[in-house]
Coordinates of C-alpha atoms in Angstrom, one line a residue:
X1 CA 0.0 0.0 0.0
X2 CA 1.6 3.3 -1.1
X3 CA 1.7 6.4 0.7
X4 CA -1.1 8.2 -0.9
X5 CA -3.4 5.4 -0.5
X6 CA -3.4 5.9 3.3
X7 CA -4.9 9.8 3.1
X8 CA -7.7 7.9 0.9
X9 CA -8.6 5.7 3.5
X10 CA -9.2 8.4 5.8
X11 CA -10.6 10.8 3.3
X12 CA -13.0 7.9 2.8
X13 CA -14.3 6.9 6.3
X14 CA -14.9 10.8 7.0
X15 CA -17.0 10.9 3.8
X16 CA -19.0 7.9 5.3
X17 CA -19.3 9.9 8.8
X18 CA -20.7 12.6 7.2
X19 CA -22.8 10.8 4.9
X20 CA -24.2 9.2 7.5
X21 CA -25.1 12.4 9.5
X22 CA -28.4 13.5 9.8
X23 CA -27.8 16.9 11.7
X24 CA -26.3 16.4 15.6
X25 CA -26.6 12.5 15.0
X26 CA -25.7 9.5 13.0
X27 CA -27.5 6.6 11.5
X28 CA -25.3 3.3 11.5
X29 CA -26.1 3.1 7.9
X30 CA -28.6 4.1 5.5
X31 CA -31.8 1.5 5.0
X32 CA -30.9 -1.3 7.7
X33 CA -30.5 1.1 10.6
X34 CA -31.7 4.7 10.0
X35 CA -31.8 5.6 13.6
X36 CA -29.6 7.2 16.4
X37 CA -28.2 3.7 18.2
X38 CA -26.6 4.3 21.7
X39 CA -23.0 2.8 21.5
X40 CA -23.0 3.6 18.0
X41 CA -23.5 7.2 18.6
X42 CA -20.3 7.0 21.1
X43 CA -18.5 5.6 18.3
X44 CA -19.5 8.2 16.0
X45 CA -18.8 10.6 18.1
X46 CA -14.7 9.5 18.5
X47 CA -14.7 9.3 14.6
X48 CA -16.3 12.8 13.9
X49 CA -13.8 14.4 17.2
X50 CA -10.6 13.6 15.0
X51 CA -11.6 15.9 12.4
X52 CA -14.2 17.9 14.0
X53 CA -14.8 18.2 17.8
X54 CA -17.8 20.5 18.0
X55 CA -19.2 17.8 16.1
X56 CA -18.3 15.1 18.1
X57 CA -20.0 16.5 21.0
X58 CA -23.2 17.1 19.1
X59 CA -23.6 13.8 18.7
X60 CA -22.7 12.7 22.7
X61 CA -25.7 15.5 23.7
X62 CA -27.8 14.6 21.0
X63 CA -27.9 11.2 22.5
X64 CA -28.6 12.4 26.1
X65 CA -31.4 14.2 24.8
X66 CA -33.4 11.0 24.9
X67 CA -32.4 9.8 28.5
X68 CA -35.3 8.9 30.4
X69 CA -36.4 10.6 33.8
X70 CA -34.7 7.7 35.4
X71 CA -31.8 8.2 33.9
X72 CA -31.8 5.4 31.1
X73 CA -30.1 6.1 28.0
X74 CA -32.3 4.0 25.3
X75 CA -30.4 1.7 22.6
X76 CA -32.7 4.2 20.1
X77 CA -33.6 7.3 19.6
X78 CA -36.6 7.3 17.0
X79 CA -36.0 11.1 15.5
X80 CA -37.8 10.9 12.5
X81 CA -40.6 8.3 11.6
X82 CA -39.2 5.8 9.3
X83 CA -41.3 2.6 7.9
X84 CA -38.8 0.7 6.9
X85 CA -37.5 -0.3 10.1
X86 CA -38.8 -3.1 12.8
X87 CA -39.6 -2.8 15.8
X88 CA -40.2 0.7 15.4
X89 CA -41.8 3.7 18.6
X90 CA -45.2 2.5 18.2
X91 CA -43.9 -1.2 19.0
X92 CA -41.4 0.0 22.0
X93 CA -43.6 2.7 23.3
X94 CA -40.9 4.4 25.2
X95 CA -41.7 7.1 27.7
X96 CA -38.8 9.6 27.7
X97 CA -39.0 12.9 26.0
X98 CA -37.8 11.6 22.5
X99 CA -39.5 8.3 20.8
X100 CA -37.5 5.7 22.0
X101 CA -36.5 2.1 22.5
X102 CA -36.9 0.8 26.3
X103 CA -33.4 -0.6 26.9
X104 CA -30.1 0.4 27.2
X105 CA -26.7 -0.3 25.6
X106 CA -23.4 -0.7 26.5
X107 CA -22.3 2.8 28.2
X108 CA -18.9 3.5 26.6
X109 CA -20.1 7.4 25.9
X110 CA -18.3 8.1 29.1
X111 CA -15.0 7.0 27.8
X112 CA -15.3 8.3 24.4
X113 CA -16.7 11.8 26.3
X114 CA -13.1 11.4 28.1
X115 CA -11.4 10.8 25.0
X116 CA -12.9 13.7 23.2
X117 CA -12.0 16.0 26.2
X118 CA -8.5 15.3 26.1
X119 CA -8.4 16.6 22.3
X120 CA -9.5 20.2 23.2
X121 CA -9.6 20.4 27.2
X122 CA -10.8 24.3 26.7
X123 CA -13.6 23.8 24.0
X124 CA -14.2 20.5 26.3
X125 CA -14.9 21.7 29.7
X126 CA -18.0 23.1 29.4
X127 CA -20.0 20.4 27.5
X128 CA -18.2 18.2 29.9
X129 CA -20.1 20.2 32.8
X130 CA -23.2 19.6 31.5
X131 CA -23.1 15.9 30.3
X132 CA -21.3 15.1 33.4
X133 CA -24.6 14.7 35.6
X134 CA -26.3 12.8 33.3
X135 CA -23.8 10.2 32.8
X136 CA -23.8 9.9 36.0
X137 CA -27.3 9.6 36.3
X138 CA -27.0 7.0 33.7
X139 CA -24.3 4.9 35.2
X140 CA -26.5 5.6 38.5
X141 CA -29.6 3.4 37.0
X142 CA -27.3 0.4 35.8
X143 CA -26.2 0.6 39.2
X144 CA -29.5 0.2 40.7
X145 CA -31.4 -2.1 37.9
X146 CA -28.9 -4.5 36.2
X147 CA -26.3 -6.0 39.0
X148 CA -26.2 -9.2 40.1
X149 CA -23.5 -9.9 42.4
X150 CA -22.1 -7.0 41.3
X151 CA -21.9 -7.8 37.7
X152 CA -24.3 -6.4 35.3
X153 CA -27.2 -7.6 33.4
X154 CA -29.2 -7.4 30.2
X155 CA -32.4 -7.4 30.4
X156 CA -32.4 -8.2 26.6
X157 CA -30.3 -9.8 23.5
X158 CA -30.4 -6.2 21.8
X159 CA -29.0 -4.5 25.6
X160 CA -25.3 -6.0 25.0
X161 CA -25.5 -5.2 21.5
X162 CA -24.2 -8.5 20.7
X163 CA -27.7 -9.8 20.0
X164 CA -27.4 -13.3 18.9
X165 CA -24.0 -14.2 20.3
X166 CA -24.2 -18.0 21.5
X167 CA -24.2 -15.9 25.0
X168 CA -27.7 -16.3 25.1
X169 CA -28.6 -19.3 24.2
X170 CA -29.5 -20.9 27.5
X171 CA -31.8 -18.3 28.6
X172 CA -33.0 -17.2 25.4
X173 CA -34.3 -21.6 25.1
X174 CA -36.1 -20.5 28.6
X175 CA -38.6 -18.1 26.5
X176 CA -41.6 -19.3 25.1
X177 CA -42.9 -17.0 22.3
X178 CA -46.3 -18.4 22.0
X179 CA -48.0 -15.0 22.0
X180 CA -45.6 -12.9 19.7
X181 CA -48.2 -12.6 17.1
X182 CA -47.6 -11.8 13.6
X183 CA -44.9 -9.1 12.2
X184 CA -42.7 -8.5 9.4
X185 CA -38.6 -8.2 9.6
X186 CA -37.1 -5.4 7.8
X187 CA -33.6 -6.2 8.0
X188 CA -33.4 -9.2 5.6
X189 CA -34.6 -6.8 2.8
X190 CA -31.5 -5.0 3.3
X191 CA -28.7 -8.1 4.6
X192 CA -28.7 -11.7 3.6
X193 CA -30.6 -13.7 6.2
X194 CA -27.9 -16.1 6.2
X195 CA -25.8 -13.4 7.8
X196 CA -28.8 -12.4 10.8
X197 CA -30.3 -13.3 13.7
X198 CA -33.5 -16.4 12.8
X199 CA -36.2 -16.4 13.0
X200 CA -35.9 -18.6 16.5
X201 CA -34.1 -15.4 17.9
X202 CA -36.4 -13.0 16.4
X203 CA -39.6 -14.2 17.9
X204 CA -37.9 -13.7 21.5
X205 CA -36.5 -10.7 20.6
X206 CA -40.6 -9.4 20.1
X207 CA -41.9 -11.1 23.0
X208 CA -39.4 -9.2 25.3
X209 CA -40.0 -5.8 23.9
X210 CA -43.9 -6.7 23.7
X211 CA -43.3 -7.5 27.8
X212 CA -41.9 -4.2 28.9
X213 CA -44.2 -2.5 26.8
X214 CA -46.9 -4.4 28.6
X215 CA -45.3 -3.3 32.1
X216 CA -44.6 0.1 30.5
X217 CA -40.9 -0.4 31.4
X218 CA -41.5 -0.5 35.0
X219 CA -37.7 -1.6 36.0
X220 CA -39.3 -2.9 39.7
X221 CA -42.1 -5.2 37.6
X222 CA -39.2 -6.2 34.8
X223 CA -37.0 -7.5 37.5
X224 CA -39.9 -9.6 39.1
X225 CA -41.3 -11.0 35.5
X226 CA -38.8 -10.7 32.5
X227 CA -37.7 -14.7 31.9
X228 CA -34.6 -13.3 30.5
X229 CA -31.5 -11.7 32.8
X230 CA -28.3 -12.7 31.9
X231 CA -24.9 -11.1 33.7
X232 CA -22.9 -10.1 30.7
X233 CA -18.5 -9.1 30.2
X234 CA -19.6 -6.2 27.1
X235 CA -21.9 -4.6 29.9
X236 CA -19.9 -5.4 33.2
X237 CA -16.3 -4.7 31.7
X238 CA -17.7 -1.5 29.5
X239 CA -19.4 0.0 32.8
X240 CA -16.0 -1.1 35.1
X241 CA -14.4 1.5 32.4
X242 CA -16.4 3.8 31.9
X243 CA -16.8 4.8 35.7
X244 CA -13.1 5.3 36.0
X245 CA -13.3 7.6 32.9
X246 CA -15.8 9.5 34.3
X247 CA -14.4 9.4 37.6
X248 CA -11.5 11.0 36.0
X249 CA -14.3 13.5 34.4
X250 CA -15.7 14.3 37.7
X251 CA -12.0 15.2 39.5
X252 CA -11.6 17.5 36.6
X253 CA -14.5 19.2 37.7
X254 CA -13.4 19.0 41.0
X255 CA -17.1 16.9 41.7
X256 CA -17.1 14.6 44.9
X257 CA -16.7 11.1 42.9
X258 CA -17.1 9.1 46.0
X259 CA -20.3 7.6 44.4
X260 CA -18.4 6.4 41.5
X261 CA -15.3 5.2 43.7
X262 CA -17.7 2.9 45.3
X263 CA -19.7 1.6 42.5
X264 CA -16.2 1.0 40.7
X265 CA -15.4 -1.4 44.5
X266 CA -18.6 -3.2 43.3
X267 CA -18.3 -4.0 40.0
X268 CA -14.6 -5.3 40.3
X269 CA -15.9 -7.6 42.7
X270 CA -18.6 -8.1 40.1
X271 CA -16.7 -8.6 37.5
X272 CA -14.7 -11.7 39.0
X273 CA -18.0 -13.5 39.0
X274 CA -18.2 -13.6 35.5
X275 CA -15.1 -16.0 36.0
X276 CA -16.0 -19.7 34.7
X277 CA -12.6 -22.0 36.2
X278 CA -14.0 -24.8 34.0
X279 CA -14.0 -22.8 30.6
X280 CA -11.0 -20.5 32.1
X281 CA -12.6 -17.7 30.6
X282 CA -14.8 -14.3 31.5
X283 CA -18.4 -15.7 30.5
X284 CA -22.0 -14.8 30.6
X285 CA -24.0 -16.6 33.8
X286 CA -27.5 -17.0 33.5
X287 CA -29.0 -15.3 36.7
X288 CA -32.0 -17.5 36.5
X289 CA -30.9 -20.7 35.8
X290 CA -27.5 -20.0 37.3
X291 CA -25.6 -21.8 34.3
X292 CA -23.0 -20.9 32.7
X293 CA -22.8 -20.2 29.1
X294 CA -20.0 -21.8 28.2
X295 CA -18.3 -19.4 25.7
X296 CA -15.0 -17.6 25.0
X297 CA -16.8 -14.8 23.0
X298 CA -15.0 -11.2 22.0
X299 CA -16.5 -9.8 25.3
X300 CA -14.5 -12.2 26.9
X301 CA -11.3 -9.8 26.3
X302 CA -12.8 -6.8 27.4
X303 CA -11.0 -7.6 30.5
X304 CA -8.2 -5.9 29.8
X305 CA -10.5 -2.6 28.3
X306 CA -11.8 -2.9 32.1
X307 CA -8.3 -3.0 33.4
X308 CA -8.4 -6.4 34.5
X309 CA -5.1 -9.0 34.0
X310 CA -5.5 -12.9 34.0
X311 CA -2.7 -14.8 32.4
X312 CA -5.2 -17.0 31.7
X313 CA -6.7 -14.7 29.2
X314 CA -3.8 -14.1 27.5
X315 CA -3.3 -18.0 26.7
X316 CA -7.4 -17.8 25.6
X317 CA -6.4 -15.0 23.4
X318 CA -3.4 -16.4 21.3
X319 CA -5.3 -19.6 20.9
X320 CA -8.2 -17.8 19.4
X321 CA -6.4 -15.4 17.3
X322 CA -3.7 -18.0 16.0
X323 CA -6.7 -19.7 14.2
X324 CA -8.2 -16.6 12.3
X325 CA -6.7 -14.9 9.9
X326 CA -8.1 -11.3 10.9
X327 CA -9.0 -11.9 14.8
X328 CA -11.1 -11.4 16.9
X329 CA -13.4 -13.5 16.5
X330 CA -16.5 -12.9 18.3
X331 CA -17.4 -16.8 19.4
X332 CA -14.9 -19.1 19.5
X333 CA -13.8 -20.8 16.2
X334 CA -13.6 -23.8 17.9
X335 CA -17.1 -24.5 19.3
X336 CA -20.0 -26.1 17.5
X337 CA -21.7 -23.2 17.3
X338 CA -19.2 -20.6 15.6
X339 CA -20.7 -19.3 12.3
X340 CA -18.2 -17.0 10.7
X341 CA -20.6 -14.8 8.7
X342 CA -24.3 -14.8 11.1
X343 CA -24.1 -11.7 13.0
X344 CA -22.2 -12.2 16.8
X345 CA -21.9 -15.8 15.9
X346 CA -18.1 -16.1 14.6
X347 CA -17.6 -12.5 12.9
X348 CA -14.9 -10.0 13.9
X349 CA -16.5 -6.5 14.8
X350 CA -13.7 -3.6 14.3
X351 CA -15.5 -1.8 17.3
X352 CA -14.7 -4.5 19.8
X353 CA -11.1 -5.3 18.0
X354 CA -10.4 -1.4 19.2
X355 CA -11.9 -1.5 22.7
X356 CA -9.7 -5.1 23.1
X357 CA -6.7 -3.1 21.4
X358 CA -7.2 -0.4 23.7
X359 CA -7.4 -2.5 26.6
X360 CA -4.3 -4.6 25.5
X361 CA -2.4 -1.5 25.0
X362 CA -3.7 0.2 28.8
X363 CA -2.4 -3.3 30.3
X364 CA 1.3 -3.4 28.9
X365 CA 0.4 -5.8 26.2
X366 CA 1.9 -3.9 23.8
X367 CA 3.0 -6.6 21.0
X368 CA -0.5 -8.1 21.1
X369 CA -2.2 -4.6 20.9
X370 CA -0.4 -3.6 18.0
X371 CA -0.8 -6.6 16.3
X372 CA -4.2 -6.7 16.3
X373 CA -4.7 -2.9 15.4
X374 CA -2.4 -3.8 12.1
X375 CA -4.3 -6.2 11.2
X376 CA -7.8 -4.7 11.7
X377 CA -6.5 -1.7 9.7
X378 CA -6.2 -4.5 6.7
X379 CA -8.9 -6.0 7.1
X380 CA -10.6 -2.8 6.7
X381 CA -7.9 -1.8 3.9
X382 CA -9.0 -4.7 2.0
X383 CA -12.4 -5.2 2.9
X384 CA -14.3 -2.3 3.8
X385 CA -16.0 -0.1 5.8
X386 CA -18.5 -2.9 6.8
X387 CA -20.1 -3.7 9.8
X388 CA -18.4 -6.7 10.2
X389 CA -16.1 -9.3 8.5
X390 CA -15.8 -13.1 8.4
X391 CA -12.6 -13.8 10.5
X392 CA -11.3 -16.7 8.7
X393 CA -11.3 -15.3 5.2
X394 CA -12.1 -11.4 5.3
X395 CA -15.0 -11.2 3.2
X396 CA -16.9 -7.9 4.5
X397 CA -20.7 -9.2 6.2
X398 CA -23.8 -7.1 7.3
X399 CA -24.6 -3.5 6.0
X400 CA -22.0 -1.4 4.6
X401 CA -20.6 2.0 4.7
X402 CA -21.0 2.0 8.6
X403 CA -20.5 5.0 10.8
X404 CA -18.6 3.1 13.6
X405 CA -16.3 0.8 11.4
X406 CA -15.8 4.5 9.6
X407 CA -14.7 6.0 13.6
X408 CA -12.7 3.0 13.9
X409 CA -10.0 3.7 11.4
X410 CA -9.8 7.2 11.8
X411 CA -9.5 7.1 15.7
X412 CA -7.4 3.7 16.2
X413 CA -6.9 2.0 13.0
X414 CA -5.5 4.5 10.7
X415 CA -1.6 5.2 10.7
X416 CA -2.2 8.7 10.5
X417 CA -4.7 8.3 13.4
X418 CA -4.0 10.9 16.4
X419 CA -1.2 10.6 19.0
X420 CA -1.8 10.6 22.5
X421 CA -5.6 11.2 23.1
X422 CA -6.5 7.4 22.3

C-alpha cells in the first residue's frame, strides 16, 4: 500500500461519517439502521472528534437528549418516523421525552466523552459540565437495575449489542414466544438472512420488547417478571471503564466522585463472577438458571479494556487469534456453534477489535495490541468499511458503509490516526 493510499482511507471513512449524519446524530447506515443507536453514537462521536470536535459533542448531547427521567439512556432514539424499520416507537412505546427504544446499551459514551476531552480540554470543559450529571445519572440506573453480584445484566439480547452471540442461548431456550403474534422483519430486505439473527431469535426478541411494553418499562415489575437476565462481560467490563473515565471526568470538575469510587469497588468484585474456572474464561452466567454459558466470546477480552489482568486470558487470546486470519473472533472458532458470517456468531466486529486493542495496549500488552490494530486496519484496507467481516477469510458481512467501522479507522486504525488522546 503506497503512501497516498493511506490519506484515501481516511478521506473515505470521514466521507462515510458525514454521509451518515443527519444533523447532531448519526445513523449506523442508511436503509438497515436509519436511527440514532446508543453505543453507536459513542462511536461516531470518537470518529467525527478527529476531524471535528464540536461535532463530536453534538452527537454525545444529541444522545442524552433522549435519556429517560430515570436516567436510562435507550439503545434508540426514533428522530424521524421511518417505515422501513422493525420494531419501530409505536412497538417500543418508550416514555422519555424523545421516541424511543426501552433498553439500554453498553455505556462507553463516558469513555469516548473522556477521549474527546482530552483533544481540546478548553472547548471540552464546558460540554463536559453539562453531560457530566447525566452520565452519571446513567451509570447511577445500571447501578440500581442490572447488577447481580455485582456484575451487570441485560435485560435483553439487543441490551449488549451482541444480539445473537451463543451468550444467550440458554436463557434465550427459557422463552416461550407463544403469543408474539404476527410481524414483518425489515432487516433481511437489506442483509442476507444467512448473515442475521433467525427467526428462532427474532420471535424472543418481540416477546421481550412486547413484555416491557406491557409493564410500560416499569424496571421494579421487569426485574420480578422478565424470563430473561443474563450477567454479561460487554456490559460489566464497559461500565467497570467507563466509571473510571468518568471518575477522572468528575475530578476535573473537582465533583465529589465518592459515588463512583464505590460503584467501581462493586463491579470489580462483580466482575470476578463472570469468571468460569471450567471454561478458564470471563463468560455470561445466566442469573435465573445459574448456568454458565460456556463461551469464550470477544466480550471475553474486554477484561483488559476494564483494566483487568488474567494470564489465563492471554493463553485464551493467542489460541483464538492463532486460528483466524483477521481476529477477533466474536465466538470461538472452535465451538460447534461458531458461524463466521451470522451476526455475533463467529464475525470480527472492528468496534470491539479497538476496545480489546485499547485494553491490551492500557495493560502493557503492547505486541499483542499492535498486532491486532495492524491487522484490523487490513482488514478494513482490503475489505471495507462494513459492519463486520468473516474472521477466517475477510469477506466484509452485514450493511456497509458503517459509521462506527468509519470511527474506527480514523481514531485507532489508521496510521495517521491521532497521538496521544486514544
Amino acid at each position: 500500500m503506497n503512501a497516498q493510499a493511506m490519506p484515501d482511507m481516511d478521506e473515505q471513512a470521514r466521507a462515510i461519517l458525514r454521509g451518515n449524519d443527519r444533523g447532531g446524530y448519526t445513523v449506523p447506515t442508511a436503509g438497515l439502521y436509519p436511527y440514532q443507536w446508543n453505543w453507536d453514537s459513542a462511536f461516531a462521536a470518537w470518529g467525527f472528534a478527529t476531524f471535528d470536535v464540536e461535532r463530536g459533542w453534538d452527537e454525545i448531547e444529541t444522545l442524552f437528549s433522549g435519556q429517560w427521567g430515570n436516567g436510562m439512556v435507550p439503545h434508540i432514539l426514533f428522530h424521524r418516523p421511518d417505515p422501513g424499520y422493525f420494531p419501530g416507537p409505536e412497538v417500543w412505546g418508550g416514555i422519555g421525552p424523545v421516541a424511543s427504544s426501552g433498553i439500554s446499551q453498553p455505556p462507553v459514551a463516558a469513555s469516548f466523552a473522556r477521549r474527546i476531552f482530552d483533544l481540546d480540554p478548553e472547548a471540552g470543559l464546558p460540554v463536559v459540565a453539562r453531560l457530566y450529571p447525566k452520565m452519571l445519572a446513567w451509570h447511577r440506573w445500571f447501578m440500581e437495575w442490572r447488577l447481580d453480584q455485582g456484575a451487570v445484566c441485560i435485560t435483553h439480547p439487543w441490551e449488549a449489542g451482541r444480539d445473537n452471540t451463543p451468550d444467550w442461548d440458554g436463557a434465550m431456550a427459557g422463552i416461550d414466544p407463544k403469543d408474539v403474534g404476527d410481524y414483518t422483519r425489515r432487516d433481511t430486505f437489506h442483509v442476507d438472512p444467512e448473515m442475521r439473527p433467525t427467526k428462532y431469535d427474532y420471535d424472543r426478541y418481540v416477546w421481550l420488547v412486547r413484555l416491557g411494553r406491557r409493564l410500560n418499562w416499569d424496571e421494579a415489575a421487569l426485574l420480578e417478571q422478565n424470563p430473561f437476565r443474563v450477567a454479561d462481560p460487554t456490559m460489566t467490563f464497559t461500565l467497570l471503564r467507563a466509571q473510571r473515565d468518568l471518575a477522572a471526568l468528575g475530578r476535573i470538575l473537582k465533583e465529589d466522585v465518592s459515588e463512583i469510587e464505590a460503584a467501581i469497588a462493586v463491579l470489580e468484585a462483580g466482575a470476578e463472577t463472570l469468571w468460569n474456572a471450567e471454561l478458564a474464561s470471563y463468560d455470561a452466567r445466566d442469573v435465573r438458571s445459574g448456568q454458565w454459558a460456556n463461551c469464550v466470546s470477544n466480550a471475553s477480552f474486554l477484561c483488559w479494556y476494564a483494566g483487568i489482568q488474567n494470564p489465563a486470558m492471554e493463553a485464551q487470546y493467542d489460541r483464538i487469534t492463532s486460528v483466524c486470519t483477521y481476529p477477533v473472533p466474536s465466538h470461538d472458532p472452535s465451538s460447534d456453534r461458531f458461524d463466521p458470517k451470522r451476526y455475533w456468531r463467529g464475525p470480527t466486529w472492528g468496534i470491539m477489535n479497538a476496545l480489546i486493542g485499547i485494553g491490551l495496549q492500557d495493560c502493557g500488552l503492547v505486541e499483542r495490541a499492535e498486532n491486532l490494530r495492524t491487522s484490523t486496519a487490513d482488514l478494513i484496507r482490503e475489505y471495507g468499511f462494513a459492519e463486520y467481516f468473516d474472521p477466517l477469510t475477510g469477506d466484509a458481512a452485514g450493511g456497509g458503509t458503517f459509521t462506527w467501522t468509519a470511527a474506527v479507522w480514523l481514531g485507532w486504525a489508521s496510521p495517521s490516526r491521532p497521538k496521544g488522546a486514544f
